[in-house]
XYZ file of N, CA and C in Angstrom:
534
model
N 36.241 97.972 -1.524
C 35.684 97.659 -0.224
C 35.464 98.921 0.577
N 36.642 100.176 0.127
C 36.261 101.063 1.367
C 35.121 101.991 0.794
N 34.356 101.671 -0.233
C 33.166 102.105 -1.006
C 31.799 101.313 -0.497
N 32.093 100.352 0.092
C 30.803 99.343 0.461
C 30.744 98.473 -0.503
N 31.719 98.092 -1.098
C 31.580 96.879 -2.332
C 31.997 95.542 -1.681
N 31.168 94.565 -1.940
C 31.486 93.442 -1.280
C 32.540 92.647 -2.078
N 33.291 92.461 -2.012
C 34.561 91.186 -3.420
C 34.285 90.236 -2.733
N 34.140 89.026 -4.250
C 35.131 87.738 -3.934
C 35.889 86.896 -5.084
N 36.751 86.970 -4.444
C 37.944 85.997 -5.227
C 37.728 84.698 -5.424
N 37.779 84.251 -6.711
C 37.896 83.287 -7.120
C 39.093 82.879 -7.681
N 39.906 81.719 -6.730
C 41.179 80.971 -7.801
C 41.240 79.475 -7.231
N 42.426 79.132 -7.629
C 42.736 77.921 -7.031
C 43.018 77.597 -5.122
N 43.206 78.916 -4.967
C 43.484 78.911 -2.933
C 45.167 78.530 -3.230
N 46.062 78.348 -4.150
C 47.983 78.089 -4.066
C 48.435 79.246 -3.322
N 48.490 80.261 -4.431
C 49.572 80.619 -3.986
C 48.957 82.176 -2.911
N 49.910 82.333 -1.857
C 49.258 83.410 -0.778
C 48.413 83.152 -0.313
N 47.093 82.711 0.229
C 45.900 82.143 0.055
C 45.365 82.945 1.593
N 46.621 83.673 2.384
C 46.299 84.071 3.269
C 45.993 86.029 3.188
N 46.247 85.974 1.946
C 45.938 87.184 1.422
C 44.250 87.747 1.622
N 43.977 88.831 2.002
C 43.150 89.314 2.045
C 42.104 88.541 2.966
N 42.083 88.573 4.161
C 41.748 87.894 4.898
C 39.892 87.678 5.021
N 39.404 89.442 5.267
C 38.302 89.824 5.588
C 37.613 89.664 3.867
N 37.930 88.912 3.039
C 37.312 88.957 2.052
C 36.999 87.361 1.603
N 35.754 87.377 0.733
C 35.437 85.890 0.205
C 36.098 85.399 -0.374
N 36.207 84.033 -0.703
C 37.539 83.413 -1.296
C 36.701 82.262 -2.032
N 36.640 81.948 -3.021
C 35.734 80.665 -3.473
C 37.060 79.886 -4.581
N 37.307 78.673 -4.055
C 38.212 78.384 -4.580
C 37.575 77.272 -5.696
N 38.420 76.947 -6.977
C 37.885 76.419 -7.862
C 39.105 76.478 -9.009
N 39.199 76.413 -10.205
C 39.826 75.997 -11.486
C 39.124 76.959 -12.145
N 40.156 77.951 -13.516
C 39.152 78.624 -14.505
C 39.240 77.560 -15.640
N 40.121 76.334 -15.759
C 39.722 75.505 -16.628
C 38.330 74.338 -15.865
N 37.704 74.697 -16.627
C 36.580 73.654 -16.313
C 36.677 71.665 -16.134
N 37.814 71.280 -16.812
C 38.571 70.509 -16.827
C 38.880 69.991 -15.816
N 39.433 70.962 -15.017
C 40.407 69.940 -13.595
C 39.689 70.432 -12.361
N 39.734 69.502 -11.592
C 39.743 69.648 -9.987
C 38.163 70.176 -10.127
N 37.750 70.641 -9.078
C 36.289 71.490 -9.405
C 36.072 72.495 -9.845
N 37.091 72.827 -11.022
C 36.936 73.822 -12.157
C 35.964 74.780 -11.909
N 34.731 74.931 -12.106
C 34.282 76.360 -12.213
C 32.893 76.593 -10.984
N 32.566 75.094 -10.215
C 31.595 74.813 -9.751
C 31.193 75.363 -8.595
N 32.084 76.581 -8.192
C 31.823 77.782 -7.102
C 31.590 78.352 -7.000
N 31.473 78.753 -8.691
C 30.665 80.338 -9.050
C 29.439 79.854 -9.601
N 28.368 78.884 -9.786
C 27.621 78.045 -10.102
C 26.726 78.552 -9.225
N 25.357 79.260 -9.602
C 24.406 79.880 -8.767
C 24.690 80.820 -7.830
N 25.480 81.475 -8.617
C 25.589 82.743 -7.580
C 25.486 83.874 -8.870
N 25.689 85.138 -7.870
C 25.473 86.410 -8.295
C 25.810 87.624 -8.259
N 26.466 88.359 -9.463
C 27.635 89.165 -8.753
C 27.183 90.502 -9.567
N 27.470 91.825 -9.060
C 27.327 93.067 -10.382
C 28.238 93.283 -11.445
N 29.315 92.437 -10.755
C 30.514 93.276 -11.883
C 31.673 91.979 -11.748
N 32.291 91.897 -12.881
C 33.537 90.905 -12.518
C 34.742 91.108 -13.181
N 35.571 90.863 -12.171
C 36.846 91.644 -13.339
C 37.951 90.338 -13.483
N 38.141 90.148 -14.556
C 38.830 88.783 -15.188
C 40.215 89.511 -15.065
N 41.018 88.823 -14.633
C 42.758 88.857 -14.373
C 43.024 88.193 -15.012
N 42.985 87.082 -15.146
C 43.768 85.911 -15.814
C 43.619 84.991 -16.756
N 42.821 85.511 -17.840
C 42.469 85.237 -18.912
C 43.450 84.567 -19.702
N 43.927 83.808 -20.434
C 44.787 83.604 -21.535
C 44.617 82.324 -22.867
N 43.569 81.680 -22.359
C 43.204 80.440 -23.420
C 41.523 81.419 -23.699
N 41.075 81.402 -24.586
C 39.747 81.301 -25.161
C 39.093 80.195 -24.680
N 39.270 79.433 -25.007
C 38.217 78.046 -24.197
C 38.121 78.299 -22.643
N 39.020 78.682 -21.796
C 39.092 78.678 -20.451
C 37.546 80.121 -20.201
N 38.337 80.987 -20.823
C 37.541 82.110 -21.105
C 36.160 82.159 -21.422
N 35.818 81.330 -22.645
C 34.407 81.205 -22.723
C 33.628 80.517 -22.126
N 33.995 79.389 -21.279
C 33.580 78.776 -20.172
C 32.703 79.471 -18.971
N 33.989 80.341 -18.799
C 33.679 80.672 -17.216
C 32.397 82.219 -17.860
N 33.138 83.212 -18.780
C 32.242 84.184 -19.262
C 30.612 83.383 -19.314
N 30.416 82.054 -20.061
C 29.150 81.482 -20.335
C 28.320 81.188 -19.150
N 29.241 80.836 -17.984
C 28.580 80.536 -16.708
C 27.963 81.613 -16.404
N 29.081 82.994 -16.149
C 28.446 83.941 -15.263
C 27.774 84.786 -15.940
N 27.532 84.497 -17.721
C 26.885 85.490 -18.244
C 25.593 85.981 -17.749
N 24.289 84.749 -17.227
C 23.158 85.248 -16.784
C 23.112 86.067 -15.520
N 24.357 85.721 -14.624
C 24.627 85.972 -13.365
C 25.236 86.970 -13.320
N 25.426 88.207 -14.001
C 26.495 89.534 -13.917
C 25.830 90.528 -15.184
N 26.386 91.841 -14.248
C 25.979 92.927 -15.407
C 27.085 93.385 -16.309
N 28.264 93.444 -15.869
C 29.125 93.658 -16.416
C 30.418 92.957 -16.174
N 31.048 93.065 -17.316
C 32.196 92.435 -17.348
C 33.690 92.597 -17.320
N 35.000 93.101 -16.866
C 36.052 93.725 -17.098
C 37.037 92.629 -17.480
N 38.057 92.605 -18.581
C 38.602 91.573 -19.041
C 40.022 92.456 -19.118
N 41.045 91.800 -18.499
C 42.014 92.500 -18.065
C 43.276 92.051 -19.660
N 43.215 92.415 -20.444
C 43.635 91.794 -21.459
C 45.308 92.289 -21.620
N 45.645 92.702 -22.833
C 47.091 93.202 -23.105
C 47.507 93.953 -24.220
N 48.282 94.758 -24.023
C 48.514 95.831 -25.205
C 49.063 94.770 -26.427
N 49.592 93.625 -25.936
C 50.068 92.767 -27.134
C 49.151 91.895 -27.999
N 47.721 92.188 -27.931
C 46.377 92.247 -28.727
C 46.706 92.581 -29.760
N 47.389 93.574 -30.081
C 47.907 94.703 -30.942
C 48.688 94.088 -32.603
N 48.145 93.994 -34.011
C 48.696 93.512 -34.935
C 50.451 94.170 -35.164
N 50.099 95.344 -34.672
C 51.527 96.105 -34.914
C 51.787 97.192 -33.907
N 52.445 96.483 -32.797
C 52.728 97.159 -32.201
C 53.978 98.506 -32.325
N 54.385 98.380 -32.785
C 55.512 99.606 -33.362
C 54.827 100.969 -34.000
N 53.235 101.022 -33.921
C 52.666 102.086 -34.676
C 52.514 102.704 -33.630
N 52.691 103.992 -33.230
C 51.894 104.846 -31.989
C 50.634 105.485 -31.837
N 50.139 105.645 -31.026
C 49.038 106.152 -30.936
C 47.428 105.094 -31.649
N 48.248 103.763 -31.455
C 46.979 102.329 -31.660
C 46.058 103.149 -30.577
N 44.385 102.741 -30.923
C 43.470 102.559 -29.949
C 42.759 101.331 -30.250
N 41.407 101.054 -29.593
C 40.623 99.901 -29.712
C 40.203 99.487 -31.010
N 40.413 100.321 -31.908
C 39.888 100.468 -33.275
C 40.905 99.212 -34.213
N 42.454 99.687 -33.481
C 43.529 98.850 -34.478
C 43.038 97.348 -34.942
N 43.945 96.992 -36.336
C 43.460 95.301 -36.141
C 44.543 94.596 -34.919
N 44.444 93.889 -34.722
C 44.230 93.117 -33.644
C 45.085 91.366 -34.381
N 46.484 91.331 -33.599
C 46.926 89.794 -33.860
C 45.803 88.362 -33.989
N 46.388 87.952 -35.226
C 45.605 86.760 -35.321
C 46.455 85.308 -35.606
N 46.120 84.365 -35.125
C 46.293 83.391 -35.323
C 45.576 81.880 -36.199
N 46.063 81.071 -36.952
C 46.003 80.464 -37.654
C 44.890 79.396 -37.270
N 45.667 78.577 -36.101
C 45.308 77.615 -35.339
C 43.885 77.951 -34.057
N 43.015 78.491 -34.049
C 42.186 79.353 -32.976
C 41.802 78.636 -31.891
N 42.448 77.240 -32.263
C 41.915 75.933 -31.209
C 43.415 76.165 -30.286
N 44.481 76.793 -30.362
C 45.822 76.515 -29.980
C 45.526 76.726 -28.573
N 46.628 76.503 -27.599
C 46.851 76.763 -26.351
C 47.838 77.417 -25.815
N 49.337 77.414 -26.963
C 50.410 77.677 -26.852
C 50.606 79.233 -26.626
N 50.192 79.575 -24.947
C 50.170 80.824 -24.685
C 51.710 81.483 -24.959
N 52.687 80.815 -24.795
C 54.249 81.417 -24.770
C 54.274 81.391 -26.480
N 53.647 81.134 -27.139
C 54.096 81.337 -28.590
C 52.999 82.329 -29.520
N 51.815 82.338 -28.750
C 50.631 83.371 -29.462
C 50.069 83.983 -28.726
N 50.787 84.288 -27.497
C 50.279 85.414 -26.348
C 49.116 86.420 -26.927
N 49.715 87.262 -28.065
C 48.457 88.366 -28.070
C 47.709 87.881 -28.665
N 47.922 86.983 -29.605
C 46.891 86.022 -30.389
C 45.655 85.643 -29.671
N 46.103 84.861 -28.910
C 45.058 84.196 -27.934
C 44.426 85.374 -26.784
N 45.036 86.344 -26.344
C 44.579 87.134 -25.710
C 43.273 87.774 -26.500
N 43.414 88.332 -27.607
C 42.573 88.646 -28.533
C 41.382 87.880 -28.381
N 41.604 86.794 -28.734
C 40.872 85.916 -28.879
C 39.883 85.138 -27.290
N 40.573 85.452 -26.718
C 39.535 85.827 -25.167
C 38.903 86.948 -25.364
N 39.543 87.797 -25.609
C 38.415 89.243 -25.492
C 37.240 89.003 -26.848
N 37.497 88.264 -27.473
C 36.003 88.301 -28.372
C 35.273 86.800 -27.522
N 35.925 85.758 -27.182
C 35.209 84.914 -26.504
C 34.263 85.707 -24.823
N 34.721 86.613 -24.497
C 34.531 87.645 -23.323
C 32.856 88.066 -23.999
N 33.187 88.691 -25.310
C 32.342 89.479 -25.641
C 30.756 88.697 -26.509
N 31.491 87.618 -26.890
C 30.560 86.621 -27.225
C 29.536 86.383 -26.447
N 29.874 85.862 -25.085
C 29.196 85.061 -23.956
C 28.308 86.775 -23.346
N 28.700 87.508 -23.236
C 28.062 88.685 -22.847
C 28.122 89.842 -23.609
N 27.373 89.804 -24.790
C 27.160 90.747 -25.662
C 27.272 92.692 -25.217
N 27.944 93.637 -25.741
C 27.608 94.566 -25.147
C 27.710 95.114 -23.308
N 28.932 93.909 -22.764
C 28.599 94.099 -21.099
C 29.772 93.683 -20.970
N 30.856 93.871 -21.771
C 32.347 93.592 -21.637
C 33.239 94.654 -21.827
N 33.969 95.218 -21.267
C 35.195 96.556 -20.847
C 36.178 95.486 -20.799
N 37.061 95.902 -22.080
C 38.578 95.363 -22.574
C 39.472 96.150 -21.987
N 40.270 95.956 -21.063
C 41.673 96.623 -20.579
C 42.774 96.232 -21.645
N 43.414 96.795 -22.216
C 44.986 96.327 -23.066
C 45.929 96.843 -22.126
N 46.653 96.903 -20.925
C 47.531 97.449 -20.130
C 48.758 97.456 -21.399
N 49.602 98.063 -20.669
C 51.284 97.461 -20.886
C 51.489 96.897 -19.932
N 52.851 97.390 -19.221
C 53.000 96.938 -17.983
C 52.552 96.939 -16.599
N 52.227 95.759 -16.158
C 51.552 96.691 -14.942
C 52.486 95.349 -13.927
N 52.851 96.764 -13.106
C 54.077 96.146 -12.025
C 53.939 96.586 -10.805
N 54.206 95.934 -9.627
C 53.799 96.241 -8.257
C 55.366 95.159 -7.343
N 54.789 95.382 -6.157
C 55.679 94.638 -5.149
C 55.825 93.288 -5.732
N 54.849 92.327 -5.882
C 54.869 90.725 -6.134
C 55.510 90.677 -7.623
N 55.577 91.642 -9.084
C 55.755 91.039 -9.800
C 56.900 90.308 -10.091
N 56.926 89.234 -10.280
C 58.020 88.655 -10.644
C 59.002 88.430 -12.049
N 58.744 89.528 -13.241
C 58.650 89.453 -14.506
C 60.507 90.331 -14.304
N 60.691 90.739 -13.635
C 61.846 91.881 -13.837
C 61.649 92.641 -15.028
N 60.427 93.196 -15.245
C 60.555 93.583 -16.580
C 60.466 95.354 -16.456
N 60.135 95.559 -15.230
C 60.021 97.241 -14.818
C 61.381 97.205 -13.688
N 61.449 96.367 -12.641
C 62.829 96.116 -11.795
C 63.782 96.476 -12.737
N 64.481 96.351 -13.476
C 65.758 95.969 -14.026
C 66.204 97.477 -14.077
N 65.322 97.912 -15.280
C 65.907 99.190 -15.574
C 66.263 100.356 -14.487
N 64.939 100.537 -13.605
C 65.925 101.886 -12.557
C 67.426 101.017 -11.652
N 66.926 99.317 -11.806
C 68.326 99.060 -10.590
C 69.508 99.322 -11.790
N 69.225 98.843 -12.855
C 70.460 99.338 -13.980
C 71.360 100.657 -13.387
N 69.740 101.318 -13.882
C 70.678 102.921 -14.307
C 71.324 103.657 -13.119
N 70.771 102.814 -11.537
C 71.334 103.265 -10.279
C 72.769 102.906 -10.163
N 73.472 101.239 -10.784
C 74.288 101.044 -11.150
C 75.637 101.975 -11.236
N 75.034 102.723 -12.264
C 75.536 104.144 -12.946
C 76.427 103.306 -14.308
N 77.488 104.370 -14.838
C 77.991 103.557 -15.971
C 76.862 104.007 -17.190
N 77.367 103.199 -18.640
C 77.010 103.187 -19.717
C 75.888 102.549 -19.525
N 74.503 102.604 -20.422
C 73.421 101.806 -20.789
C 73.239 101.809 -22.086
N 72.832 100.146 -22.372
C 72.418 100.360 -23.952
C 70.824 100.205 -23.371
N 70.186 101.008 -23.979
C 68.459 100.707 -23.969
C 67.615 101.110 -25.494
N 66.863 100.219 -25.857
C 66.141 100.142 -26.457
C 65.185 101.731 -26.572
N 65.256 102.064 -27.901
C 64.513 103.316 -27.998
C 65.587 104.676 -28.339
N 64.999 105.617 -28.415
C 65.833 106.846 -28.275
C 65.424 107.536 -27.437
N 64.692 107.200 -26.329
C 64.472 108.308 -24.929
C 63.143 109.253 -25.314
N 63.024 109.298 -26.034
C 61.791 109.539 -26.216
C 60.620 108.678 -26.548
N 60.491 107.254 -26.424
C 59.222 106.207 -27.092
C 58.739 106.629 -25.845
N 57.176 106.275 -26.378
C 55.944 106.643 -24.894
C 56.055 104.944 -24.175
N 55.955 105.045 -23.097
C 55.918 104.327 -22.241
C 54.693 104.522 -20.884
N 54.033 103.151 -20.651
C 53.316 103.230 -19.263
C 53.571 102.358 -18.702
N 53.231 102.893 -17.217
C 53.181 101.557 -16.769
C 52.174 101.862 -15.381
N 51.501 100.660 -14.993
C 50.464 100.618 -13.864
C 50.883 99.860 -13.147
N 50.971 100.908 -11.690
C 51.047 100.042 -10.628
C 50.201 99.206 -10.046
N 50.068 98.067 -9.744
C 49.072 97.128 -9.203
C 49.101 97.583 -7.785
N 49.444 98.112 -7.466
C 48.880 98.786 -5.976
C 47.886 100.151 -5.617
Protein backbone atom coordinates (compact mmCIF):
# COMPACT_ATOMS: atom_id res chain seq x y z
CA UNK A 1 0.00 0.00 0.00
CA UNK A 2 2.75 2.48 0.86
CA UNK A 3 3.83 1.81 -2.97
CA UNK A 4 0.31 2.80 -4.38
CA UNK A 5 -0.90 -0.80 -4.52
CA UNK A 6 -4.43 -1.15 -3.94
CA UNK A 7 -5.18 -4.85 -1.73
CA UNK A 8 -8.08 -6.78 -1.13
CA UNK A 9 -8.68 -9.46 1.12
CA UNK A 10 -10.58 -12.11 0.57
CA UNK A 11 -11.81 -14.63 3.53
CA UNK A 12 -14.55 -15.61 5.50
CA UNK A 13 -14.80 -11.92 7.65
CA UNK A 14 -14.25 -14.67 11.44
CA UNK A 15 -11.60 -14.16 12.74
CA UNK A 16 -10.13 -10.22 13.44
CA UNK A 17 -12.27 -8.89 10.75
CA UNK A 18 -11.44 -5.50 12.18
CA UNK A 19 -8.05 -5.82 10.91
CA UNK A 20 -6.87 -3.58 8.40
CA UNK A 21 -9.39 -1.18 8.29
CA UNK A 22 -8.56 1.26 5.22
CA UNK A 23 -8.43 -1.82 3.04
CA UNK A 24 -11.06 -3.98 0.86
CA UNK A 25 -12.42 -6.89 2.43
CA UNK A 26 -14.63 -9.23 0.16
CA UNK A 27 -15.86 -11.85 2.21
CA UNK A 28 -16.69 -15.34 0.82
CA UNK A 29 -15.50 -19.27 1.29
CA UNK A 30 -12.24 -20.69 -0.68
CA UNK A 31 -14.32 -23.89 -0.71
CA UNK A 32 -16.79 -23.30 -3.35
CA UNK A 33 -19.11 -25.57 -1.45
CA UNK A 34 -20.29 -23.57 1.50
CA UNK A 35 -21.86 -20.33 2.27
CA UNK A 36 -21.07 -18.02 -0.84
CA UNK A 37 -17.90 -19.74 -1.47
CA UNK A 38 -16.09 -17.98 -4.14
CA UNK A 39 -18.88 -15.56 -5.57
CA UNK A 40 -16.94 -12.21 -4.59
CA UNK A 41 -14.20 -12.57 -6.60
CA UNK A 42 -16.62 -13.36 -9.62
CA UNK A 43 -16.03 -10.48 -12.23
CA UNK A 44 -13.52 -8.75 -10.92
CA UNK A 45 -9.93 -7.95 -11.58
CA UNK A 46 -6.78 -8.01 -9.97
CA UNK A 47 -2.72 -7.86 -11.18
CA UNK A 48 -1.38 -10.11 -8.82
CA UNK A 49 -2.73 -12.53 -6.08
CA UNK A 50 -1.08 -14.03 -3.39
CA UNK A 51 -2.71 -17.35 -2.03
CA UNK A 52 -2.08 -17.88 1.89
CA UNK A 53 -4.13 -20.57 2.52
CA UNK A 54 -4.02 -23.09 0.20
CA UNK A 55 -4.20 -26.73 1.48
CA UNK A 56 -6.85 -29.05 -0.44
CA UNK A 57 -6.22 -29.13 -4.35
CA UNK A 58 -9.85 -29.02 -5.15
CA UNK A 59 -10.29 -25.81 -2.98
CA UNK A 60 -7.24 -24.59 -4.92
CA UNK A 61 -8.21 -25.32 -8.36
CA UNK A 62 -11.45 -23.76 -7.97
CA UNK A 63 -10.63 -20.51 -6.91
CA UNK A 64 -7.03 -20.50 -9.29
CA UNK A 65 -9.83 -21.45 -12.33
CA UNK A 66 -11.99 -18.47 -11.42
CA UNK A 67 -9.34 -15.89 -11.27
CA UNK A 68 -7.28 -17.40 -13.95
CA UNK A 69 -8.75 -15.02 -16.82
CA UNK A 70 -8.88 -12.25 -14.24
CA UNK A 71 -5.02 -11.99 -13.00
CA UNK A 72 -1.51 -11.84 -14.30
CA UNK A 73 0.15 -13.46 -11.84
CA UNK A 74 -0.04 -15.72 -9.26
CA UNK A 75 1.88 -16.26 -5.70
CA UNK A 76 1.06 -19.58 -3.91
CA UNK A 77 2.31 -19.48 -0.47
CA UNK A 78 3.09 -23.21 -0.19
CA UNK A 79 5.65 -25.23 2.27
CA UNK A 80 9.05 -26.52 2.58
CA UNK A 81 7.17 -29.85 3.53
CA UNK A 82 6.43 -30.24 -0.43
CA UNK A 83 9.73 -31.73 -0.05
CA UNK A 84 10.08 -35.90 -0.73
CA UNK A 85 13.06 -35.82 1.69
CA UNK A 86 13.42 -33.46 3.74
CA UNK A 87 16.63 -34.44 5.68
CA UNK A 88 18.75 -33.73 2.36
CA UNK A 89 20.27 -30.11 2.44
CA UNK A 90 20.54 -27.78 0.10
CA UNK A 91 16.81 -29.19 -1.77
CA UNK A 92 15.73 -26.48 -4.39
CA UNK A 93 12.61 -26.36 -6.72
CA UNK A 94 14.12 -29.01 -8.78
CA UNK A 95 13.78 -31.83 -5.75
CA UNK A 96 11.03 -34.59 -6.16
CA UNK A 97 8.37 -33.49 -4.33
CA UNK A 98 5.93 -35.80 -1.67
CA UNK A 99 3.33 -37.78 -3.20
CA UNK A 100 0.36 -39.28 -2.30
CA UNK A 101 -1.65 -42.31 -3.21
CA UNK A 102 -5.17 -41.15 -2.76
CA UNK A 103 -4.98 -37.43 -4.89
CA UNK A 104 -8.77 -37.10 -4.21
CA UNK A 105 -7.81 -37.07 -0.18
CA UNK A 106 -8.53 -34.16 2.11
CA UNK A 107 -6.78 -35.40 5.14
CA UNK A 108 -4.62 -32.25 5.49
CA UNK A 109 -3.19 -33.42 9.17
CA UNK A 110 -2.07 -36.72 7.60
CA UNK A 111 -0.63 -35.59 3.91
CA UNK A 112 0.17 -32.00 4.60
CA UNK A 113 3.07 -31.80 2.04
CA UNK A 114 1.33 -34.19 -0.10
CA UNK A 115 -1.53 -32.16 -0.72
CA UNK A 116 0.36 -28.97 -0.56
CA UNK A 117 2.24 -30.20 -3.59
CA UNK A 118 -0.52 -30.98 -5.08
CA UNK A 119 -2.08 -27.36 -4.91
CA UNK A 120 0.94 -26.00 -6.33
CA UNK A 121 0.50 -28.08 -9.57
CA UNK A 122 -3.40 -27.47 -9.33
CA UNK A 123 -2.05 -23.46 -8.97
CA UNK A 124 -0.07 -24.08 -12.01
CA UNK A 125 -2.57 -25.96 -14.03
CA UNK A 126 -5.35 -23.26 -13.93
CA UNK A 127 -2.60 -20.57 -14.85
CA UNK A 128 0.02 -21.95 -16.90
CA UNK A 129 3.48 -20.21 -16.59
CA UNK A 130 1.95 -17.19 -14.12
CA UNK A 131 2.44 -19.06 -10.82
CA UNK A 132 5.52 -18.17 -8.13
CA UNK A 133 5.69 -21.21 -5.56
CA UNK A 134 6.86 -20.00 -2.05
CA UNK A 135 8.08 -23.34 0.09
CA UNK A 136 8.70 -21.19 3.46
CA UNK A 137 9.75 -23.05 6.64
CA UNK A 138 8.69 -21.28 9.36
CA UNK A 139 7.18 -18.26 9.18
CA UNK A 140 6.26 -16.75 12.66
CA UNK A 141 5.08 -13.35 13.81
CA UNK A 142 2.99 -11.86 16.84
CA UNK A 143 -0.47 -13.92 16.03
CA UNK A 144 1.18 -17.28 15.44
CA UNK A 145 -0.27 -19.64 17.40
CA UNK A 146 1.84 -22.89 16.47
CA UNK A 147 4.54 -22.43 19.48
CA UNK A 148 6.72 -23.75 17.12
CA UNK A 149 9.42 -20.68 17.01
CA UNK A 150 8.00 -19.38 20.82
CA UNK A 151 9.20 -22.31 22.70
CA UNK A 152 12.70 -22.49 22.00
CA UNK A 153 14.22 -18.87 22.94
CA UNK A 154 11.48 -18.99 26.12
CA UNK A 155 13.28 -22.52 26.79
CA UNK A 156 16.74 -21.53 26.59
CA UNK A 157 15.90 -18.11 28.68
CA UNK A 158 14.75 -20.65 31.26
CA UNK A 159 18.45 -21.45 31.49
CA UNK A 160 19.40 -25.09 32.66
CA UNK A 161 20.05 -28.17 30.38
CA UNK A 162 18.37 -28.46 26.77
CA UNK A 163 17.85 -31.43 24.77
CA UNK A 164 17.34 -30.04 21.08
CA UNK A 165 17.13 -31.67 18.05
CA UNK A 166 20.22 -31.29 15.71
CA UNK A 167 23.84 -30.62 16.55
CA UNK A 168 23.83 -26.73 16.44
CA UNK A 169 24.82 -26.52 13.38
CA UNK A 170 21.49 -27.71 10.94
CA UNK A 171 20.49 -24.58 8.71
CA UNK A 172 17.49 -23.13 9.87
CA UNK A 173 14.98 -20.12 8.67
CA UNK A 174 12.60 -18.54 9.62
CA UNK A 175 10.23 -15.50 8.28
CA UNK A 176 8.77 -13.09 10.08
CA UNK A 177 5.21 -12.31 9.02
CA UNK A 178 5.66 -8.82 9.93
Amino acid sequence: RSRGHTVTLFNRGKTKPGLFPDVEKLTGDRDPNKGEGLKALEGRKWDAVVDTSGYVPRIVRASAELLAPHVQHYTFVSSISVYKELSRQGLDETAAVATVEDTATEDVEKHYGALKALCEQAAEAALPGRVFNVRPGLIVGPDDPSDRFTYWPLRVARGGEVLAPGDGVDPLQFIDAR
